[in-house]
PDB file of C-alpha atoms and ligand atoms in Angstrom:
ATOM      1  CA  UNK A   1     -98.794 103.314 176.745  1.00  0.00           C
ATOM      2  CA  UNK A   2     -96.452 105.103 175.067  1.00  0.00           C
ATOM      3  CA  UNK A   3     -93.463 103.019 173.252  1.00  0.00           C
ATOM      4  CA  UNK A   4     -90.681 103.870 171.358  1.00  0.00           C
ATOM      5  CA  UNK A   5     -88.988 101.338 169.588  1.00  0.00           C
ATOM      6  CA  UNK A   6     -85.567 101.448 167.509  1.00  0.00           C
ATOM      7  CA  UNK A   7     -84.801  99.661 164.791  1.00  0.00           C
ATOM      8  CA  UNK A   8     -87.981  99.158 164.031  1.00  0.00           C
ATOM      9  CA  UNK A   9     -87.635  98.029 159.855  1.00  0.00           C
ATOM     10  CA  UNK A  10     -86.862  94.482 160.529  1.00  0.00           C
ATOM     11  CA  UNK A  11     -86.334  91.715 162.622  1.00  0.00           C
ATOM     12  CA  UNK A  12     -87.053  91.846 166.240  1.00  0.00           C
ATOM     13  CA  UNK A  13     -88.336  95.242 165.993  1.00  0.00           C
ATOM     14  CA  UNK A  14     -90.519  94.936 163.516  1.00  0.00           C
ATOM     15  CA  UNK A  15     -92.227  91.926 164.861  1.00  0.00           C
ATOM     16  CA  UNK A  16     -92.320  94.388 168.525  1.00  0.00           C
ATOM     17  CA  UNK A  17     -94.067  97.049 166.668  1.00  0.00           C
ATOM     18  CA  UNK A  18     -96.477  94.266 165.455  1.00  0.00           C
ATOM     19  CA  UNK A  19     -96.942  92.509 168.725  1.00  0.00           C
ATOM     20  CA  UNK A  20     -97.589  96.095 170.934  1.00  0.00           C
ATOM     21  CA  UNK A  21     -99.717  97.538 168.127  1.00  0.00           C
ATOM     22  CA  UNK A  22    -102.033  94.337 168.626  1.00  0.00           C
ATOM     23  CA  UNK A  23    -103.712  96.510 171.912  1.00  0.00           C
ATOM     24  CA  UNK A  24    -105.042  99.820 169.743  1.00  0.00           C
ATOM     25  CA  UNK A  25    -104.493 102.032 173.558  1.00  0.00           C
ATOM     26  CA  UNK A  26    -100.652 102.037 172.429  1.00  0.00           C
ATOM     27  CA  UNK A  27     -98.955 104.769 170.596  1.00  0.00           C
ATOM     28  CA  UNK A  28     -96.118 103.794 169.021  1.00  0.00           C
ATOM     29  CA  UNK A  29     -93.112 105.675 167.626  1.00  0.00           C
ATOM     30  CA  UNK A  30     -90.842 103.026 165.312  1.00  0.00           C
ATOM     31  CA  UNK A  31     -87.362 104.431 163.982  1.00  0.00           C
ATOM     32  CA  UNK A  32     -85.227 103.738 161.556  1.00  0.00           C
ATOM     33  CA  UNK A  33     -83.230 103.960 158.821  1.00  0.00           C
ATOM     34  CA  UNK A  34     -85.265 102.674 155.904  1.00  0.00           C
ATOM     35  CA  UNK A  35     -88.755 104.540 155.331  1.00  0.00           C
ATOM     36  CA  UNK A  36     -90.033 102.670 152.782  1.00  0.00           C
ATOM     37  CA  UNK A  37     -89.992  99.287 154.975  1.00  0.00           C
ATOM     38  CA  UNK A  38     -91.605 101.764 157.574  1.00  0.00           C
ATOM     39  CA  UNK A  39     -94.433 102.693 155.520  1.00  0.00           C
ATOM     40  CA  UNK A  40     -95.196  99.216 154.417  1.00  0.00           C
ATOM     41  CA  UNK A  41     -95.391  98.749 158.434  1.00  0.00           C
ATOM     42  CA  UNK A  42     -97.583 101.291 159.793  1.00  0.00           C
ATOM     43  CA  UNK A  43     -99.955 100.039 156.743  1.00  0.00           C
ATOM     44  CA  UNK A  44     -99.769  96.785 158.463  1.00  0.00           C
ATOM     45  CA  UNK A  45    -100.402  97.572 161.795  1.00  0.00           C
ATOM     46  CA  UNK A  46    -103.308 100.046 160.352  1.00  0.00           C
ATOM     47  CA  UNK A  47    -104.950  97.153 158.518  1.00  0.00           C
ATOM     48  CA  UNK A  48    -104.502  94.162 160.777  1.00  0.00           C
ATOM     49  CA  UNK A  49    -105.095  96.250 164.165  1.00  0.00           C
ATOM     50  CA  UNK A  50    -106.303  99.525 163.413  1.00  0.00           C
ATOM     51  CA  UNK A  51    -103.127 100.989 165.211  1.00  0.00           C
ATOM     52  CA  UNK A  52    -102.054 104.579 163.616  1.00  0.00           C
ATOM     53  CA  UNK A  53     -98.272 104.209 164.514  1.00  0.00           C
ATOM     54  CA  UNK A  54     -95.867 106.768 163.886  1.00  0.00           C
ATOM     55  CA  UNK A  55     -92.938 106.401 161.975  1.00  0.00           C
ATOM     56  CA  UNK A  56     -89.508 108.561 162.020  1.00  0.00           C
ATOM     57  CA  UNK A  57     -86.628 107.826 159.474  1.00  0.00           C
ATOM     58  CA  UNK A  58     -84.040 108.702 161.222  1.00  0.00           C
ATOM     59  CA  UNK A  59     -79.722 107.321 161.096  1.00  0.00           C
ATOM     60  CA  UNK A  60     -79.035 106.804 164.945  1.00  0.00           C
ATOM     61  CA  UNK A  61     -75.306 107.293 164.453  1.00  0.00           C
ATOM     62  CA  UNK A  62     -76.170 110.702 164.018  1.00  0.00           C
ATOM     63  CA  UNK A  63     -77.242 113.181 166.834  1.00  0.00           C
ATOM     64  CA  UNK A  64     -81.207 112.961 167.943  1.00  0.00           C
ATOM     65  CA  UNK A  65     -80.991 116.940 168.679  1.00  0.00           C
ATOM     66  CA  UNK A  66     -80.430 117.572 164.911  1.00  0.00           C
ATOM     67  CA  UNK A  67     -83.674 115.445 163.611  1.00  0.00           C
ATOM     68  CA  UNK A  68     -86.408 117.857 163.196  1.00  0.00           C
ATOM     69  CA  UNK A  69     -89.132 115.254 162.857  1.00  0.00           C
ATOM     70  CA  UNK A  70     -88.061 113.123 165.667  1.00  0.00           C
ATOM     71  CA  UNK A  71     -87.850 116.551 167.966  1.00  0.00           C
ATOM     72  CA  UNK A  72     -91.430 117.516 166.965  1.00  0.00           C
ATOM     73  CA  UNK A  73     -92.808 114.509 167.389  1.00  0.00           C
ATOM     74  CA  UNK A  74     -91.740 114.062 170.910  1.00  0.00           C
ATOM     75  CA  UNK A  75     -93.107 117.573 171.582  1.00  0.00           C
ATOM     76  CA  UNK A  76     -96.157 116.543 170.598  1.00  0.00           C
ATOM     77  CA  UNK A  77     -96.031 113.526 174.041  1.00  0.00           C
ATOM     78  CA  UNK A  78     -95.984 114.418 177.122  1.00  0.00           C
ATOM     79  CA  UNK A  79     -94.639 110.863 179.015  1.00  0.00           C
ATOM     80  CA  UNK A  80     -92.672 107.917 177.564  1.00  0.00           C
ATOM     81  CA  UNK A  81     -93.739 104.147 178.931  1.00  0.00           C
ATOM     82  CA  UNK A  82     -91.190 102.401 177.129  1.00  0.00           C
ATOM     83  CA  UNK A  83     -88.532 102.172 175.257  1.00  0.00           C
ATOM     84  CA  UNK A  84     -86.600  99.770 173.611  1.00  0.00           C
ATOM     85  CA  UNK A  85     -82.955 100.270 172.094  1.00  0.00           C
ATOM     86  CA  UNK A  86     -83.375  98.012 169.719  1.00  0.00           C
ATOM     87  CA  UNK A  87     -81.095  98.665 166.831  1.00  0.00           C
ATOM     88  CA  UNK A  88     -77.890  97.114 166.303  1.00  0.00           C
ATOM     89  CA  UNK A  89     -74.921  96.647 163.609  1.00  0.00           C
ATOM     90  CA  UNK A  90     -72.947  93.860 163.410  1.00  0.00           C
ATOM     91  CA  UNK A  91     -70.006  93.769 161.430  1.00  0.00           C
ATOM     92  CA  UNK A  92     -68.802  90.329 161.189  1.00  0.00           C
ATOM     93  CA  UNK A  93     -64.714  90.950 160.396  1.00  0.00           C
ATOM     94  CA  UNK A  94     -61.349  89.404 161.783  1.00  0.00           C
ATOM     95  CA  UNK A  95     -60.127  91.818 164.581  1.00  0.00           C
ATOM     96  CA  UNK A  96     -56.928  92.657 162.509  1.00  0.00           C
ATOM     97  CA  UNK A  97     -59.073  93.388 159.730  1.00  0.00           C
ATOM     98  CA  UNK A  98     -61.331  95.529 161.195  1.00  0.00           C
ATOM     99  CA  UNK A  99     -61.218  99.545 160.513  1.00  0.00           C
ATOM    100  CA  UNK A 100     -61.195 102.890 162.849  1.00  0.00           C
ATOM    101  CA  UNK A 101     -64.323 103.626 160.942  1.00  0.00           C
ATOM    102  CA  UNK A 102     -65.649 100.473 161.629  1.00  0.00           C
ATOM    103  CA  UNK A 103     -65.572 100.147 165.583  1.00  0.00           C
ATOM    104  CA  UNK A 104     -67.160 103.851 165.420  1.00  0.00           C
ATOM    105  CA  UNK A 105     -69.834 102.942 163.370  1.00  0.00           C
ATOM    106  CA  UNK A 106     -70.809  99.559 165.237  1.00  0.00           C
ATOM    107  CA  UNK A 107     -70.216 101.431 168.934  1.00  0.00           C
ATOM    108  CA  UNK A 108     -72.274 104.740 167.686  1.00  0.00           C
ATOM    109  CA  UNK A 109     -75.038 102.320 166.888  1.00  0.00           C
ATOM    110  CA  UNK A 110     -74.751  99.716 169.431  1.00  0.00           C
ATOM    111  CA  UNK A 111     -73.721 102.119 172.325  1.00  0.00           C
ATOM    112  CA  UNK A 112     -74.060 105.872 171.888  1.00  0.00           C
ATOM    113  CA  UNK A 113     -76.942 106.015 169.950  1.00  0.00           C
ATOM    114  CA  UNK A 114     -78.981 104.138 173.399  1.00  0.00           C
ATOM    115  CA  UNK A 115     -76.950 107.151 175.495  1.00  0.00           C
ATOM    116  CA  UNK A 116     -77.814 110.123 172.853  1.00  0.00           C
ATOM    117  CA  UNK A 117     -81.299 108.965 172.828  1.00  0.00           C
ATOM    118  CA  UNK A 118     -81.654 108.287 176.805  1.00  0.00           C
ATOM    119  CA  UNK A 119     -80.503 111.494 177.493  1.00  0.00           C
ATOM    120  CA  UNK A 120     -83.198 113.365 175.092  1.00  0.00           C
ATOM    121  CA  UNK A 121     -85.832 110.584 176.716  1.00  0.00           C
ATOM    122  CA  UNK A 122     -84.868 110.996 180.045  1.00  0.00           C
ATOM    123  CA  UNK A 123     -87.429 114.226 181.198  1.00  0.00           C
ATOM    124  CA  UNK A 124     -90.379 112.070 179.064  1.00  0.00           C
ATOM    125  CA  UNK A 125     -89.204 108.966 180.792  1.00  0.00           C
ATOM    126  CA  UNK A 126     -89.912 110.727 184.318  1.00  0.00           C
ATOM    127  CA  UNK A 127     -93.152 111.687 183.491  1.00  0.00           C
ATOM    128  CA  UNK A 128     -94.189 108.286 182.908  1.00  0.00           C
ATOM    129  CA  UNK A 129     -95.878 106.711 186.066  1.00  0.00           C
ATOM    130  CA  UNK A 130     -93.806 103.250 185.376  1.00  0.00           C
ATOM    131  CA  UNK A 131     -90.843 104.147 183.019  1.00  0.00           C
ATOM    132  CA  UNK A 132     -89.056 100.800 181.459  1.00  0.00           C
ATOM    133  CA  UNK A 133     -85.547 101.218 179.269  1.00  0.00           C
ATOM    134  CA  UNK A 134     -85.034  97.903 178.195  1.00  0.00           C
ATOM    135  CA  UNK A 135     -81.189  97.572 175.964  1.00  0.00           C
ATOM    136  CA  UNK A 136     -80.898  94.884 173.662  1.00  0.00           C
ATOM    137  CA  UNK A 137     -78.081  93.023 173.954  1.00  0.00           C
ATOM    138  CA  UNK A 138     -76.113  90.120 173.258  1.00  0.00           C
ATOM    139  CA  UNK A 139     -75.170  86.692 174.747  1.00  0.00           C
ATOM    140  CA  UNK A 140     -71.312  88.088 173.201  1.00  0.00           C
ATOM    141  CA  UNK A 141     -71.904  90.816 175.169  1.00  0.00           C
ATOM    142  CA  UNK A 142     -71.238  88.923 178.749  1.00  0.00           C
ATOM    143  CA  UNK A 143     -68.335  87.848 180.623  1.00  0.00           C
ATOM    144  CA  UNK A 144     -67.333  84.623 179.872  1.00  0.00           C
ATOM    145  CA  UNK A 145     -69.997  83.417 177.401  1.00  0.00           C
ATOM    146  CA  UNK A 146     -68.453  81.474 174.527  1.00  0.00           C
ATOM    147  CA  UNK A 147     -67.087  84.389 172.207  1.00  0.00           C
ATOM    148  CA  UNK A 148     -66.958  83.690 167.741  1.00  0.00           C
ATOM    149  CA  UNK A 149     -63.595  85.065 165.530  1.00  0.00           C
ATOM    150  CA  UNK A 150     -64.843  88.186 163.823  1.00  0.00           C
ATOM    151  CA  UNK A 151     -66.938  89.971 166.668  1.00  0.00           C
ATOM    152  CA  UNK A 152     -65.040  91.590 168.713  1.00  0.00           C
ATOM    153  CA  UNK A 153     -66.284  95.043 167.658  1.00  0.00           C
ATOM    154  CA  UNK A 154     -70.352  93.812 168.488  1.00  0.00           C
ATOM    155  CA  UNK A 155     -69.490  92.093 171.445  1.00  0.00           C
ATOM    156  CA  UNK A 156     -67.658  94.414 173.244  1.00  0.00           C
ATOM    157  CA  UNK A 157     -70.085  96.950 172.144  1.00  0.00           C
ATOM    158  CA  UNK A 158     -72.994  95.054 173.576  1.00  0.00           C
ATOM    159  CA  UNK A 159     -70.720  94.678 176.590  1.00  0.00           C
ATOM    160  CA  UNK A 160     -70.394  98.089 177.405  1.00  0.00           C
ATOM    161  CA  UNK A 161     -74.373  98.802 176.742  1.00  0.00           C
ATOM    162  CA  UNK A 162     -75.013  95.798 179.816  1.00  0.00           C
ATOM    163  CA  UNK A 163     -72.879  98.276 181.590  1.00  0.00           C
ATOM    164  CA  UNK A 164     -74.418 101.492 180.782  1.00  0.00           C
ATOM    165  CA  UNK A 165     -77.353  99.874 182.221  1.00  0.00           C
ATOM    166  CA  UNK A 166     -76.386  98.879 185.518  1.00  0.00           C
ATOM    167  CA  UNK A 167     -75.484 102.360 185.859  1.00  0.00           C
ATOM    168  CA  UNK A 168     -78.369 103.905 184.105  1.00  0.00           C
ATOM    169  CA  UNK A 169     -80.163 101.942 186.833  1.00  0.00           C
ATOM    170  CA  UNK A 170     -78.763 103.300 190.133  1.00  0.00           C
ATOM    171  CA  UNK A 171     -78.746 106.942 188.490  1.00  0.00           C
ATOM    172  CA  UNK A 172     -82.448 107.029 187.242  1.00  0.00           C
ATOM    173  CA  UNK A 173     -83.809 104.960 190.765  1.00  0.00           C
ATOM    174  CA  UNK A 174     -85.241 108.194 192.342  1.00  0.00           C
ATOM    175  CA  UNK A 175     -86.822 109.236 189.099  1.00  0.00           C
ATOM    176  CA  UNK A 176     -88.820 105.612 188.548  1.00  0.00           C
ATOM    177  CA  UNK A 177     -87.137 104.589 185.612  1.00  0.00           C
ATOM    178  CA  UNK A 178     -86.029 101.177 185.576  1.00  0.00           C
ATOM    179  CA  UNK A 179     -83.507 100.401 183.007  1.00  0.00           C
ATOM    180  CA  UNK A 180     -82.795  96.455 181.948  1.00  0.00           C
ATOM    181  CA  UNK A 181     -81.445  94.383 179.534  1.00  0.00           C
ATOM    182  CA  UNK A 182     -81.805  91.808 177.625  1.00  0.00           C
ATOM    183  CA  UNK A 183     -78.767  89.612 176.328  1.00  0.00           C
ATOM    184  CA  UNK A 184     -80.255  87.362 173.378  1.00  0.00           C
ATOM    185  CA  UNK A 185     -78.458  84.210 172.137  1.00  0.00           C
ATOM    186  CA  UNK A 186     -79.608  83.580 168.221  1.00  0.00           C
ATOM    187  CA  UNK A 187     -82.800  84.747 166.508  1.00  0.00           C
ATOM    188  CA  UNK A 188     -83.755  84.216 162.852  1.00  0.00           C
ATOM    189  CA  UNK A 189     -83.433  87.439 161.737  1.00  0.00           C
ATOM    190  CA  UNK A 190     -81.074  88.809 158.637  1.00  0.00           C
ATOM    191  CA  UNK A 191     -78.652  89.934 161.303  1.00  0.00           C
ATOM    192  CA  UNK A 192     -78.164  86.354 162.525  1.00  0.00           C
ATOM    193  CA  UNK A 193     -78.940  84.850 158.720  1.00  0.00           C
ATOM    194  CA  UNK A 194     -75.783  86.990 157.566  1.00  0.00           C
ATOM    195  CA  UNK A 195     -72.910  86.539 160.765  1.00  0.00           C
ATOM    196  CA  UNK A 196     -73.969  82.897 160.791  1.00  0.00           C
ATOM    197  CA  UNK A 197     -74.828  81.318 157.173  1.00  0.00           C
ATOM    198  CA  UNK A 198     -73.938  77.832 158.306  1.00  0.00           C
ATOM    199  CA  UNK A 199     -75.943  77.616 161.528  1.00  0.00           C
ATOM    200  CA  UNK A 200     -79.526  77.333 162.868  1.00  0.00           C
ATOM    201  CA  UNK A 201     -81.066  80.214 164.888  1.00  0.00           C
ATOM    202  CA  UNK A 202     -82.442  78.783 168.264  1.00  0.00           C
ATOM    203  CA  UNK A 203     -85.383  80.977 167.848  1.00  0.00           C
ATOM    204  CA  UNK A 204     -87.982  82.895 166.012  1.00  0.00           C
ATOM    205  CA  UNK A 205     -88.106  86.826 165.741  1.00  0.00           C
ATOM    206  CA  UNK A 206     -91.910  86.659 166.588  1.00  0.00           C
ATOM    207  CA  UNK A 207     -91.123  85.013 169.474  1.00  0.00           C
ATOM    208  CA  UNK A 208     -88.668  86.850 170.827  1.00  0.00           C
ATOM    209  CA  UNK A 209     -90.361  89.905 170.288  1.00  0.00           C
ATOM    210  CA  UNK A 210     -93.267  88.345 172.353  1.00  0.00           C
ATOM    211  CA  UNK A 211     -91.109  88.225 175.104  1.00  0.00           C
ATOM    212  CA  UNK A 212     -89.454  91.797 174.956  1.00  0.00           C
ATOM    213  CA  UNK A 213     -92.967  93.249 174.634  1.00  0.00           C
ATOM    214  CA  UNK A 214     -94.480  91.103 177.346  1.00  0.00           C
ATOM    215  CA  UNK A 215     -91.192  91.690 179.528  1.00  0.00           C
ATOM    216  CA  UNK A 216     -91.033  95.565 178.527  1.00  0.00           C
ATOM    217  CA  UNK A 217     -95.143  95.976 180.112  1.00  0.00           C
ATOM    218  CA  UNK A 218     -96.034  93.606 182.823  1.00  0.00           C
ATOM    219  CA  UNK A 219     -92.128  93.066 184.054  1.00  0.00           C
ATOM    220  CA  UNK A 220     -90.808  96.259 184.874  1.00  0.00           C
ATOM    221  CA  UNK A 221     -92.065  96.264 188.343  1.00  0.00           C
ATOM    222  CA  UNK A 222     -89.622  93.125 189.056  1.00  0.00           C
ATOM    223  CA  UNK A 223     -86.504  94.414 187.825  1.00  0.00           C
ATOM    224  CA  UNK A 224     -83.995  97.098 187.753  1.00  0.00           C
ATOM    225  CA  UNK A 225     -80.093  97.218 186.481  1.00  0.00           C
ATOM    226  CA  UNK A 226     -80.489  93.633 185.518  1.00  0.00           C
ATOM    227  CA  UNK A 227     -78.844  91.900 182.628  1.00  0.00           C
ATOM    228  CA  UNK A 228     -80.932  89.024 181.205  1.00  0.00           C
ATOM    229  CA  UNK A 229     -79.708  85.996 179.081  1.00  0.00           C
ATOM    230  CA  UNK A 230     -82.243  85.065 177.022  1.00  0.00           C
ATOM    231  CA  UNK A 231     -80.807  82.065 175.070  1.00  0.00           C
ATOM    232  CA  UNK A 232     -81.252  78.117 174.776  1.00  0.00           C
ATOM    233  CA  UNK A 233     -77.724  77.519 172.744  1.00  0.00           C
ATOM    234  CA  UNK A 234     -75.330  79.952 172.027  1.00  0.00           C
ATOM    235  CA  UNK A 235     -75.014  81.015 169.054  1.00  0.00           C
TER     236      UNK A 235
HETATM  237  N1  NAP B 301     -80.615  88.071 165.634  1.00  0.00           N
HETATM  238  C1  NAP B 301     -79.840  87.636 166.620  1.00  0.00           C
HETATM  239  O1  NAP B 301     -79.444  86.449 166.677  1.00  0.00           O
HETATM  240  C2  NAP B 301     -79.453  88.553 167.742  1.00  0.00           C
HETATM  241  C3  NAP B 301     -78.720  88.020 168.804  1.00  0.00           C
HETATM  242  C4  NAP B 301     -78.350  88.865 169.839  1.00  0.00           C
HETATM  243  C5  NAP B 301     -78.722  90.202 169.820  1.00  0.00           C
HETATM  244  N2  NAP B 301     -79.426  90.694 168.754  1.00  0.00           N
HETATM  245  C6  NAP B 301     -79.764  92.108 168.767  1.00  0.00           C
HETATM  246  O2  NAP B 301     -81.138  92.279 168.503  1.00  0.00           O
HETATM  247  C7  NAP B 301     -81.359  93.577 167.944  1.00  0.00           C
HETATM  248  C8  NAP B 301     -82.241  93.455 166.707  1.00  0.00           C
HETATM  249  O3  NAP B 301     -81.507  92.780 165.705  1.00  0.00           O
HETATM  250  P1  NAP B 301     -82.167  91.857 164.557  1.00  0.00           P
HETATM  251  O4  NAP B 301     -81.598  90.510 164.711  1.00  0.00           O
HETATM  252  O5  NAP B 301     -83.644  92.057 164.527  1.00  0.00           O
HETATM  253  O6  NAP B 301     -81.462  92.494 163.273  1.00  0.00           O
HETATM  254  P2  NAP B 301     -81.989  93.173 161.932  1.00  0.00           P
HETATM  255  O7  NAP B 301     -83.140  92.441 161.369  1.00  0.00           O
HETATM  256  O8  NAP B 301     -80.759  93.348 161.110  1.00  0.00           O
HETATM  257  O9  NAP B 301     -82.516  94.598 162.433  1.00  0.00           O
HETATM  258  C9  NAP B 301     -81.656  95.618 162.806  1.00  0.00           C
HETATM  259  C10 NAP B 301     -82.456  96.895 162.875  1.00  0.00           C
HETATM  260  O10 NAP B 301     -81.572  97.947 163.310  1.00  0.00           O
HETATM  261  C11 NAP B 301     -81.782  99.071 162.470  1.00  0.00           C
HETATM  262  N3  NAP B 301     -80.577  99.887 162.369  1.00  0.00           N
HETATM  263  C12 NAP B 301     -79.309  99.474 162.141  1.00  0.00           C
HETATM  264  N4  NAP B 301     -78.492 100.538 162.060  1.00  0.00           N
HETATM  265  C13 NAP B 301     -79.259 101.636 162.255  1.00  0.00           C
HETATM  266  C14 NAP B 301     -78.999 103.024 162.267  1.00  0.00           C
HETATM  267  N5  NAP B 301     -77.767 103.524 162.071  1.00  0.00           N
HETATM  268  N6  NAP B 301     -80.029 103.883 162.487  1.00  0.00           N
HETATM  269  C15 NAP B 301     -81.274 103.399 162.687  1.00  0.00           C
HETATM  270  N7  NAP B 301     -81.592 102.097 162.690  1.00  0.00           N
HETATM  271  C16 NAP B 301     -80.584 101.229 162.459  1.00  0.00           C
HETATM  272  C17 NAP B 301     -82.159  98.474 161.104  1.00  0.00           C
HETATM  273  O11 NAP B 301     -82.957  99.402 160.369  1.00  0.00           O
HETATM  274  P3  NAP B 301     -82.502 100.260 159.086  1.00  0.00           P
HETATM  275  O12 NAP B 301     -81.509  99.449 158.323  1.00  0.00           O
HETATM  276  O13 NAP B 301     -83.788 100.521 158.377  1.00  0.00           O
HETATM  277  O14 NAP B 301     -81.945 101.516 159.658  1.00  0.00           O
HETATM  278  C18 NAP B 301     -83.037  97.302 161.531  1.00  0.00           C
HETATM  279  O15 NAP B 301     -84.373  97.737 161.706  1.00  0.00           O
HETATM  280  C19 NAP B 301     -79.963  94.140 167.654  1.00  0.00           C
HETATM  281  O16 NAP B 301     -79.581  95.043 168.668  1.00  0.00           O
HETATM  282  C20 NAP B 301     -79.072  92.923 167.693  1.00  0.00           C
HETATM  283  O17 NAP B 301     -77.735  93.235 168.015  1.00  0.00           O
HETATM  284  C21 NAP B 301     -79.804  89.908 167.719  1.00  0.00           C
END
């Protein structure tokens, strides 16, 4: 298959770039921003699985038409299985605190980043026999979950990206795309670690990323346009 996975330096998708490179048939493209924790990746999943992944430094606030390296490498596929919108910011902040610049910054990576980069997916997406989109959202990002002071900026971000699914769904059905998404209540990840010193994530990144990889392949079939919770507690 091939897999394309944001935010692929740490956390969850680092762990999903671990867990898919495990089968050496997938070719995997993992983006972000930092290149160096990218490197030390692909050596991983070169020595533990013999997986040659591909890795593209690349800001996702900024437009995907304007990133030579991501452009060539995406000439160089002709289909894309999956792929994950992965990346997030959080910016933990009281909502009378928070800045112009920083609601851009956490809905260009939470929201149009996933719609910049659909759009430049979408003819690679059709070619696939059994397209998946799968959104990564948040357990903040549904109606009438319990809501913390100093989100309101992720939240509502992640609420509009459930959104852009549901439609995303219904607009791709003739092309066989599904599009889903996940809403995740806590994970141990430096994300989580920094909003929430004082608690206890509910679970591990491995594991979750288990599950997004496992849902991503062999689940696509029973979904489409559907919002998941994925959580035990919230946070
Ligand atoms: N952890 C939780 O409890 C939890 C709960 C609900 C939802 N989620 C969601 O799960 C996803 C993964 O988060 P995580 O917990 O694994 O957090 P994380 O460890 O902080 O990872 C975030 C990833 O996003 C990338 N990223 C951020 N801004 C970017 C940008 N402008 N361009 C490219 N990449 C960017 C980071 O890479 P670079 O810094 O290298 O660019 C990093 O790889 C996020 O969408 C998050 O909102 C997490």
């Amino acid at each position: 298959m091939n897999i394309i996975i944001t935010g692929a330096s740490s956390g969850i998708g680092y762990d999903m770039v671990l867990e898919f490179s495990k089968n050496k048939e997938n070719q995997i493209i993992a983006i972000s921003r930092d290149i160096n924790k990218l490197n030390n990746l692909k050596k991983k999943c070169n020595i533990e699985y013999n997986n040659q992944i591909k890795i593209i430094q690349y800001d996702i606030t900024t437009p995907p038409t304007e990133n030579r390296e991501l452009l060539d490498v995406l000439e160089s596929i002709d289909f894309v299985d999956i792929f994950i919108n992965n990346a997030g910011k959080l910016i933990n902040k009281k909502f009378v605190d928070l800045t112009q610049e920083d609601w851009i910054t956490t809905f260009n990576t939470n929201f149009f980043a996933p719609v910049h980069l659909i759009k430049l997916l979408h003819s690679k997406l059709k070619n696939s026999k059994s397209a998946h989109i799968v959104n990564v959202s948040s357990m903040g990002g549904i109606e009438r979950t319990q809501k913390f002071s100093g989100l309101s900026s992720y939240s509502s971000s992640k609420a509009a990206l459930v959104n852009l699914t549901e439609c995303l769904a219904e607009e791709f059905k003739h092309d066989n795309i599904h599009c889903n998404c996940l809403s995740l209540g806590s994970v141990d990840t430096q994300m989580f670690r920094t909003a929430f010193p004082s608690f206890q994530a509910s679970v591990s990144s491995k594991e979750i990323a288990k599950f997004i990889c496992s849902f991503s392949q062999d689940y696509r079939n029973l979904f489409n346009g559907k919002m998941i919770p994925i959580a035990i507690s919230t946070p």
